[in-house]
PDB file of C-alpha atoms in Angstrom:
ATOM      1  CA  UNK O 462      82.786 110.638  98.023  1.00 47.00           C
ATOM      2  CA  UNK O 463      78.966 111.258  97.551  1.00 47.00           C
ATOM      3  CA  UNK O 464      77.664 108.330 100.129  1.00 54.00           C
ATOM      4  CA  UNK O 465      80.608 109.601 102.847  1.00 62.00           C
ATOM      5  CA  UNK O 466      79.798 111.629 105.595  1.00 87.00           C
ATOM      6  CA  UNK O 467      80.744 115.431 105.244  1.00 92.00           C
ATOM      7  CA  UNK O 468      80.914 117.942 108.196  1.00 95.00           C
ATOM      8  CA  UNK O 469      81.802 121.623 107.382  1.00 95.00           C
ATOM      9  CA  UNK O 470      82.518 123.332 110.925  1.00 96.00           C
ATOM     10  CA  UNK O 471      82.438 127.257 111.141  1.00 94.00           C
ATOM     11  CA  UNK O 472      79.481 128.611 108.934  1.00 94.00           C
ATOM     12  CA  UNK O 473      81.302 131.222 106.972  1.00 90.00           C
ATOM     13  CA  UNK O 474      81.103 132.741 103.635  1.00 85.00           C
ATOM     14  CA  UNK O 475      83.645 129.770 102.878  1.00 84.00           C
ATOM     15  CA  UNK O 476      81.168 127.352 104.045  1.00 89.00           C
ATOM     16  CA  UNK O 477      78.373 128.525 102.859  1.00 89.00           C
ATOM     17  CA  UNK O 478      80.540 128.700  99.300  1.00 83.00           C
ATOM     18  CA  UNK O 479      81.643 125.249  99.641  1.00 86.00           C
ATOM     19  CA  UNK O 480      78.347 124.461 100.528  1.00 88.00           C
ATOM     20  CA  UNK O 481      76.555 125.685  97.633  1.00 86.00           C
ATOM     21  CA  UNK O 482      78.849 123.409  95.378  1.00 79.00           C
ATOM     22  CA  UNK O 483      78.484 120.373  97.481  1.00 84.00           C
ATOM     23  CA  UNK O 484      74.867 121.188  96.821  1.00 84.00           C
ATOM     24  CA  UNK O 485      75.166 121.511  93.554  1.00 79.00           C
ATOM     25  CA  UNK O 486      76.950 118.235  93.002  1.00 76.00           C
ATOM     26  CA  UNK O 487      74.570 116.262  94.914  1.00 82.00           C
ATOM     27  CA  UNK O 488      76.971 115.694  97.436  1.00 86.00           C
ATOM     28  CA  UNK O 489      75.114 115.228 101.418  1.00 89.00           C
ATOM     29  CA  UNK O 490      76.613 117.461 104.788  1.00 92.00           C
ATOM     30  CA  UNK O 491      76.333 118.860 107.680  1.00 95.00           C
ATOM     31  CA  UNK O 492      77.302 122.233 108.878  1.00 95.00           C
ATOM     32  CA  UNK O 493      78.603 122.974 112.467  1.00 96.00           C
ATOM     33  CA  UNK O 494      78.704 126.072 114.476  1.00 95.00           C
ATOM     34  CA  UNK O 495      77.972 127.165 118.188  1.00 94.00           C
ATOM     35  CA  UNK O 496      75.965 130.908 117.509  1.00 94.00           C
ATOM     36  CA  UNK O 497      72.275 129.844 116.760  1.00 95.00           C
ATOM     37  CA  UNK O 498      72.020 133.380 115.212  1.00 95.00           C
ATOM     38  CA  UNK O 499      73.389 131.641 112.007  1.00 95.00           C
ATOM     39  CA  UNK O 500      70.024 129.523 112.293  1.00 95.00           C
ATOM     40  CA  UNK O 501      67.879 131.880 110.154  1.00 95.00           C
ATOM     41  CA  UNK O 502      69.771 132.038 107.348  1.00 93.00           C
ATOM     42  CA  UNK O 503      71.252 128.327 107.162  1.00 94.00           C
ATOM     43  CA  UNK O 504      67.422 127.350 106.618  1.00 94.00           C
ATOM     44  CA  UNK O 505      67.012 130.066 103.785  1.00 92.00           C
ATOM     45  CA  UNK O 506      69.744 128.140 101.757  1.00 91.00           C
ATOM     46  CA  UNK O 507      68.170 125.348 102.500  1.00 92.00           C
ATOM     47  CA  UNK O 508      71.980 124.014 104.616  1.00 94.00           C
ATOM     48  CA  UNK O 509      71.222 121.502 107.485  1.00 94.00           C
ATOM     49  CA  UNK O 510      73.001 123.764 110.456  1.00 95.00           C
ATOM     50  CA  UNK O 511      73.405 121.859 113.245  1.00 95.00           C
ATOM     51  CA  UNK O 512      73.995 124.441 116.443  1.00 96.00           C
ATOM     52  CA  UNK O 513      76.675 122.592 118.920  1.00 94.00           C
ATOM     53  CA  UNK O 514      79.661 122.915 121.490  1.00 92.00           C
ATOM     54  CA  UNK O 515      82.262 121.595 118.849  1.00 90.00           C
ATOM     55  CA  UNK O 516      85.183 122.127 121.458  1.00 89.00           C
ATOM     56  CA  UNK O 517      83.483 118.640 123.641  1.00 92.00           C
ATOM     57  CA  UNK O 518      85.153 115.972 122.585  1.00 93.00           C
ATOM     58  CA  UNK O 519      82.155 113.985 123.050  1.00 94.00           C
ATOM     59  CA  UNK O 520      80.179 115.947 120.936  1.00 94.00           C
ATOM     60  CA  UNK O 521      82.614 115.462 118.175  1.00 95.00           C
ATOM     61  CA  UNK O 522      82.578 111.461 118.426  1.00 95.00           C
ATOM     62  CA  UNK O 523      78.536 112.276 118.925  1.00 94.00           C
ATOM     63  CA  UNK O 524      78.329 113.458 114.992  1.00 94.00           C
ATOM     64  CA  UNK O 525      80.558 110.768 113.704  1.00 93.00           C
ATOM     65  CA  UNK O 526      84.133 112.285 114.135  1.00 94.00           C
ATOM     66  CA  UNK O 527      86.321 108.162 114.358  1.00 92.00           C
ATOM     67  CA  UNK O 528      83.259 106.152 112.561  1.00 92.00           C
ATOM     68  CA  UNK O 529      82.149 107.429 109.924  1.00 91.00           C
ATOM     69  CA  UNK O 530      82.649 110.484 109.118  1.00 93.00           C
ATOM     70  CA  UNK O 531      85.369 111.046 106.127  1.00 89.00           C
ATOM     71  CA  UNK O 532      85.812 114.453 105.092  1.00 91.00           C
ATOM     72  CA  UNK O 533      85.508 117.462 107.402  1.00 93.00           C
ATOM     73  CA  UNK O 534      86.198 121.473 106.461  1.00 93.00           C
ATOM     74  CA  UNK O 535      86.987 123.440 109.040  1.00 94.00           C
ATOM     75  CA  UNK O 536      85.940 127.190 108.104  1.00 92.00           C
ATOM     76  CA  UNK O 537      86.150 129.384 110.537  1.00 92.00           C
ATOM     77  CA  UNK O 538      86.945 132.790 110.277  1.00 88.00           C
ATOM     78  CA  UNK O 539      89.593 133.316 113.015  1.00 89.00           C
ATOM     79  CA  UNK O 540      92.882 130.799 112.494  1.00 89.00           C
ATOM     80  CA  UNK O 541      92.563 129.688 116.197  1.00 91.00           C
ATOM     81  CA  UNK O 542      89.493 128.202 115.654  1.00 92.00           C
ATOM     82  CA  UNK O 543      90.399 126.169 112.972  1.00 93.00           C
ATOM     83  CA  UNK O 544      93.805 125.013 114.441  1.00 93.00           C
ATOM     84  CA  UNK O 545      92.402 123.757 117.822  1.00 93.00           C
ATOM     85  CA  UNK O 546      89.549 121.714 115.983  1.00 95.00           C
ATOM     86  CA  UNK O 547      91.782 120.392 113.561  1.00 94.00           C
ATOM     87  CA  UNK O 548      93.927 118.992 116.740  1.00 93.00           C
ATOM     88  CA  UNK O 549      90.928 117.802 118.746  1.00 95.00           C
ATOM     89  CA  UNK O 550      89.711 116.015 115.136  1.00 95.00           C
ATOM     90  CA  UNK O 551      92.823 114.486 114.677  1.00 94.00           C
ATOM     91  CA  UNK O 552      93.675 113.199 118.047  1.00 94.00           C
ATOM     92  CA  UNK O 553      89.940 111.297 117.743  1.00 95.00           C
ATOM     93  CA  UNK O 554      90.478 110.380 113.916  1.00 94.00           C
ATOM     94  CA  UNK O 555      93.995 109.475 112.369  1.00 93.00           C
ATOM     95  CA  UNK O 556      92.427 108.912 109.106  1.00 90.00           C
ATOM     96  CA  UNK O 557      90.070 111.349 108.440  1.00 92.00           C
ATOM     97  CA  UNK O 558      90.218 113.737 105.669  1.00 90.00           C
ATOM     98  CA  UNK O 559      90.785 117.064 107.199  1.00 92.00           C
ATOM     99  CA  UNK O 560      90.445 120.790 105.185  1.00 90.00           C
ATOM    100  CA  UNK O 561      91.295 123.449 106.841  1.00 90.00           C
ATOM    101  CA  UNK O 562      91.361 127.329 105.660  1.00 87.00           C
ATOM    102  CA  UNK O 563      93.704 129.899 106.985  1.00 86.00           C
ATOM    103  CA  UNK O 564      93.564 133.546 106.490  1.00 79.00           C
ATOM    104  CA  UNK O 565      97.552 134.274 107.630  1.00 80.00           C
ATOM    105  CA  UNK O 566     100.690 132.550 106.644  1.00 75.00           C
ATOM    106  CA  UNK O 567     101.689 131.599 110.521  1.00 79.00           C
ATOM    107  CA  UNK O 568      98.714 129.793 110.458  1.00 84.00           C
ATOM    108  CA  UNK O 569      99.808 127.203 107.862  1.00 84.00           C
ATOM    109  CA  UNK O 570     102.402 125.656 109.611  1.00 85.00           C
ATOM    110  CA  UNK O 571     100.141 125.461 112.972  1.00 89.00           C
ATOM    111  CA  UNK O 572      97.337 123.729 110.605  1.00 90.00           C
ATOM    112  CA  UNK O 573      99.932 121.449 109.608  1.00 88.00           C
ATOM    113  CA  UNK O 574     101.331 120.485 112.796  1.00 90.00           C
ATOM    114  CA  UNK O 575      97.784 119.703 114.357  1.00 91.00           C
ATOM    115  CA  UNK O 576      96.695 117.296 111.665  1.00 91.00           C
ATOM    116  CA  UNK O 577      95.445 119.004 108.754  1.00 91.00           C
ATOM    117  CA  UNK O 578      95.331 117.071 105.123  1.00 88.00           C
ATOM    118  CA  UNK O 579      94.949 119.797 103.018  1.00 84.00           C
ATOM    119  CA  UNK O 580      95.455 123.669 103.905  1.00 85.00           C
ATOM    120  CA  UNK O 581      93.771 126.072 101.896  1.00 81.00           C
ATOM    121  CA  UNK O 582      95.008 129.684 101.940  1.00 74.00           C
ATOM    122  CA  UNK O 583      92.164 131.797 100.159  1.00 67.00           C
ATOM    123  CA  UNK O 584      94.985 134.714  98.859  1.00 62.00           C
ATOM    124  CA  UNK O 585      97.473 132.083  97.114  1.00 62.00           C
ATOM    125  CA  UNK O 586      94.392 130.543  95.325  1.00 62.00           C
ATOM    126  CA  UNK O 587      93.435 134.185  94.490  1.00 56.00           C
ATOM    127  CA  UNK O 588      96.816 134.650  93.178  1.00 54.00           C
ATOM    128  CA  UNK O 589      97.092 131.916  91.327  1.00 58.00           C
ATOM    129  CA  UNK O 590      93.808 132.422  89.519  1.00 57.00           C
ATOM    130  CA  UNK O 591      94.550 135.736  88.639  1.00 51.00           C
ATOM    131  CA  UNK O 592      97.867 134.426  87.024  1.00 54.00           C
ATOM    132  CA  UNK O 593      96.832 131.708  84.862  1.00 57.00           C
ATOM    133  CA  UNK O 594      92.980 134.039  83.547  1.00 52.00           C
ATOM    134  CA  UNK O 595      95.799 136.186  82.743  1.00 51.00           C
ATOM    135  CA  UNK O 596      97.838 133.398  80.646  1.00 56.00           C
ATOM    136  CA  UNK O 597      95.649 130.930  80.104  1.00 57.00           C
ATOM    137  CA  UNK O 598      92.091 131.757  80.127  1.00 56.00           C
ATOM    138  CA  UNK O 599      91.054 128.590  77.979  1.00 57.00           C
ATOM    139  CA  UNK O 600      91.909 126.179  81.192  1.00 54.00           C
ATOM    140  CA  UNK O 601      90.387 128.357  83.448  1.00 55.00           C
ATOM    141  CA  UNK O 602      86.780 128.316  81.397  1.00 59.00           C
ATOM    142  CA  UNK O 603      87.034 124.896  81.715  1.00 57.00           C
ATOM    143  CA  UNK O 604      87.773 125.146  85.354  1.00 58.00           C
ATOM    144  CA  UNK O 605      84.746 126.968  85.373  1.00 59.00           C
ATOM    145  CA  UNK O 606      82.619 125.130  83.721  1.00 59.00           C
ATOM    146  CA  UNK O 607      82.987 122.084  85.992  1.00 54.00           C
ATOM    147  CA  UNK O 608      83.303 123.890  88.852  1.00 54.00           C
ATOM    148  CA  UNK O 609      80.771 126.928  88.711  1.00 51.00           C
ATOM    149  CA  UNK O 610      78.372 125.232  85.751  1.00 55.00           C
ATOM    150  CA  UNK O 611      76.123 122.459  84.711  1.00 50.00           C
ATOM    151  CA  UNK O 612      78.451 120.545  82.082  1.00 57.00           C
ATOM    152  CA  UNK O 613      78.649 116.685  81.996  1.00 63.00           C
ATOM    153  CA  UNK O 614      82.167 117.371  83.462  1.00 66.00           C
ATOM    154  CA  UNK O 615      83.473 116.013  86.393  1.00 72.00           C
ATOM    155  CA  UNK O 616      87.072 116.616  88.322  1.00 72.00           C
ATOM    156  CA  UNK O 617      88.877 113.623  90.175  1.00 79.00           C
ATOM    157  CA  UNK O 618      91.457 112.445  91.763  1.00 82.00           C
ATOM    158  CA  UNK O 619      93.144 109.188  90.479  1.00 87.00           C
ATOM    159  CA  UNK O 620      95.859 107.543  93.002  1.00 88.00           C
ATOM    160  CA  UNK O 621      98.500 105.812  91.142  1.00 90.00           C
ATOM    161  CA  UNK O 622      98.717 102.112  92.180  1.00 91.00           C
ATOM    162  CA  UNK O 623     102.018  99.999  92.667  1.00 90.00           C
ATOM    163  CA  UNK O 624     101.014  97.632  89.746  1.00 91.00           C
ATOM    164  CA  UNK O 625      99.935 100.314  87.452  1.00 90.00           C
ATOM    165  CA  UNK O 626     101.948 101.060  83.954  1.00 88.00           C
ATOM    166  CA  UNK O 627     102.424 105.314  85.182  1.00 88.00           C
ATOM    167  CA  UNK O 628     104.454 103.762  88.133  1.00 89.00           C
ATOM    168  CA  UNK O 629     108.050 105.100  87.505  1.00 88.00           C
ATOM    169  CA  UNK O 630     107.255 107.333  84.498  1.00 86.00           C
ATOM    170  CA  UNK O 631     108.112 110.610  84.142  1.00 84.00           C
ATOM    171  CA  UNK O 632     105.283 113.135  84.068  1.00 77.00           C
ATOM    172  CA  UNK O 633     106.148 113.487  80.653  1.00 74.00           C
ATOM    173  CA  UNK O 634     106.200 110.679  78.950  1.00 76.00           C
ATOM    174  CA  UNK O 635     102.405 110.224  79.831  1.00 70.00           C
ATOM    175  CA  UNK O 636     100.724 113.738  79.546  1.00 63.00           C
ATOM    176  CA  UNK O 637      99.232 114.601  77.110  1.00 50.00           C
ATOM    177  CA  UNK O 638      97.575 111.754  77.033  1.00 60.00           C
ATOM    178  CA  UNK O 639      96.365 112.458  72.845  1.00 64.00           C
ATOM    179  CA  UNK O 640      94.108 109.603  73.163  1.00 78.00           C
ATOM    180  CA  UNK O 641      91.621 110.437  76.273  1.00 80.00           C
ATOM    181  CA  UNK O 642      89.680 113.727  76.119  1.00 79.00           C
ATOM    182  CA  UNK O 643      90.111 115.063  79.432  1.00 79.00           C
ATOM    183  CA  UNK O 644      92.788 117.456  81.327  1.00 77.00           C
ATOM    184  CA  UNK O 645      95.670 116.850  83.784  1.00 80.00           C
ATOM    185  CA  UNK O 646      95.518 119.943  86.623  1.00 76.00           C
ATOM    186  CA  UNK O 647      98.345 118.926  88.510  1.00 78.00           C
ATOM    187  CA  UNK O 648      99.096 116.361  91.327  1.00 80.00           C
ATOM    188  CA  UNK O 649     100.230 115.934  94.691  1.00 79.00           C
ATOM    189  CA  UNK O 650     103.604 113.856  94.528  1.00 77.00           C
ATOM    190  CA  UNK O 651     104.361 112.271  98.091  1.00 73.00           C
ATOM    191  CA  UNK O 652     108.090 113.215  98.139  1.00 71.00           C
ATOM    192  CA  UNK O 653     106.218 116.648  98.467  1.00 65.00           C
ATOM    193  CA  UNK O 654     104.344 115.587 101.135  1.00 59.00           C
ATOM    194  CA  UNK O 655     101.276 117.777 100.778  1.00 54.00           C
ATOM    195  CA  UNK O 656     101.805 120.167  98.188  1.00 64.00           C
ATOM    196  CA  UNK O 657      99.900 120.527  95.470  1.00 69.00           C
ATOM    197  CA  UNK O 658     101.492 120.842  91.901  1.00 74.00           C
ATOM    198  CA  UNK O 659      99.810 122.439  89.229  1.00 72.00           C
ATOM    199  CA  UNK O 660     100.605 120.692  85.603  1.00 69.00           C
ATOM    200  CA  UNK O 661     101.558 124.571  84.128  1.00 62.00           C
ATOM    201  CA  UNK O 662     104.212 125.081  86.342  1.00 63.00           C
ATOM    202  CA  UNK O 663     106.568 122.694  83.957  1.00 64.00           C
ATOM    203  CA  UNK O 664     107.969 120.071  86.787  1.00 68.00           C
ATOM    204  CA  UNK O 665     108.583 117.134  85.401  1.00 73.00           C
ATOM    205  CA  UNK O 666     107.722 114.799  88.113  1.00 78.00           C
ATOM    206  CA  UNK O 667     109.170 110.808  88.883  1.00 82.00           C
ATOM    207  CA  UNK O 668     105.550 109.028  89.055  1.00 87.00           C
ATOM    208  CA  UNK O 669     105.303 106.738  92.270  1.00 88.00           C
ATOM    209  CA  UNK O 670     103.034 104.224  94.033  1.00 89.00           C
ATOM    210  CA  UNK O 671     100.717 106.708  96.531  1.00 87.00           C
ATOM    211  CA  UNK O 672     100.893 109.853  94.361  1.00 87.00           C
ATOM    212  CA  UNK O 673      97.589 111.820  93.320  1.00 85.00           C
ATOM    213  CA  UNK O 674      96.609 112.989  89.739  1.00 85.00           C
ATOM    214  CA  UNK O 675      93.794 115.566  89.581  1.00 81.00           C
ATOM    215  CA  UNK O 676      91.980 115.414  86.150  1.00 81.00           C
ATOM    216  CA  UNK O 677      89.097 117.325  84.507  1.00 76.00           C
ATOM    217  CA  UNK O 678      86.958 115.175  82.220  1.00 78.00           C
ATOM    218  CA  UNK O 679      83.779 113.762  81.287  1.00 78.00           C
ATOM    219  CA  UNK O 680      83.207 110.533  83.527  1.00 80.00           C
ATOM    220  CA  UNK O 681      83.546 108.099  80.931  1.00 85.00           C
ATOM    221  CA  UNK O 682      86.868 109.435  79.621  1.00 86.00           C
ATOM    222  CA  UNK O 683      88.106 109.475  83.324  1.00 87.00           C
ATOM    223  CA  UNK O 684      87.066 105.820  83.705  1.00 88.00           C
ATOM    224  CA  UNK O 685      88.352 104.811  80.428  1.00 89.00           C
ATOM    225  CA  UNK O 686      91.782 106.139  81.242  1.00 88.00           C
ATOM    226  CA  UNK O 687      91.764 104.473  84.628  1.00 89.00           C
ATOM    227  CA  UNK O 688      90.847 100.479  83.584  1.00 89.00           C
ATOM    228  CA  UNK O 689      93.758 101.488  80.471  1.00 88.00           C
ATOM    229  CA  UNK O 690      96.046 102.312  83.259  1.00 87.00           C
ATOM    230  CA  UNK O 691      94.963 100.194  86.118  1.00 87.00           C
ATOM    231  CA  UNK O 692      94.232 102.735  88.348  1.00 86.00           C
TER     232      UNK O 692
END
């Protein structure tokens, strides 16, 4: 992911949160928004704000939107925004990784519908985090850690190939995985189409050709794992 081209449209306090860890991580992007106001204090982060008309279609293929762009977040503040974007991205780009945010429930399906990949709704993350610091506050240090801090630690998502040994087994008979020192978060299982399943809440999932496991870990661990599994 670090040599693909990132755009993060809508310079929020989500982007500018995103941002900072993209930053962090060493990870290269753009931001995109049309009020040069935001100018000032893009440059005082040290964020390369680029100031645009993101609803020309032209202007869209102009930054890389259907060559080579490969993850965009779309982070704007009203849902509208980030629906119509997400439709004008899409219809220029079927393959493109798309993020979106939301700030209602309505909006979700509407996200959906025009394209999005992933839909992130900021108060079911909340509410999930405040669950599991209540119940399980060791994962969510760790969480932390690789997230938020400096550790050698590194979270990543491992696609399970047709010829690997995890295709067809249960959930369970593979995690925990005693002999690799890292942690499985969850995955997204196809049959669910895009829903993300985290590990804790005790589904014991078919393993198939084209699902996602998301892993915390120290790099080597994750890449030991991966040649042991062919992944």
């Amino acid at each position: 992911m670090k040599e693909s081209k990132i755009l993060l449209f809508g310079f929020s306090r989500s982007a500018i949160e995103i941002g900072a860890r993209l930053q962090a991580q060493g990870f290269e992007f753009t931001c995109i928004d049309n009020d040069a106001s935001l100018m000032p204090r893009a440059k005082k982060l040290g964020f390369d704000l680029r100031i645009t008309d993101y609803s020309d279609d032209e202007i869209l293929i102009g930054l890389g939107i259907g060559e080579d762009v490969k993850f965009v977040f779309t982070l704007f503040e009203e849902d509208v925004h980030n629906v119509f974007l997400t439709l004008s991205i899409r219809s220029l780009d079927p393959k493109v990784q798309i993020v979106s945010t939301t700030h209602t429930k309505d909006a979700i399906h509407k996200l959906e519908i025009a394209g999005a990949s992933t839909v992130l709704d900021p108060y079911q993350i909340c509410g999930k985090r405040i669950y599991k610091l209540i119940t399980q506050p060791e994962i969510m240090q760790v969480i932390d850690a690789t997230i938020f801090g400096e550790e050698d630690i590194n979270m990543e998502q491992i696609t399970i190939t047709s010829h690997s040994p995890l295709n067809g087994l249960l959930l369970n008979e593979c995690y925990p995985t005693e002999r690799y020192n890292m942690l499985l978060i969850g995955l997204h299982d196809k049959e669910l189409k895009k829903e993300f399943v985290f590990i804790t809440e005790g589904h014991n999932h078919k393993l198939d050709h084209g699902d996602i496991l998301v892993v915390i870990g120290k790099s080597a661990e994750i890449e030991r794992f991966k040649m042991d599994f062919s992944l």
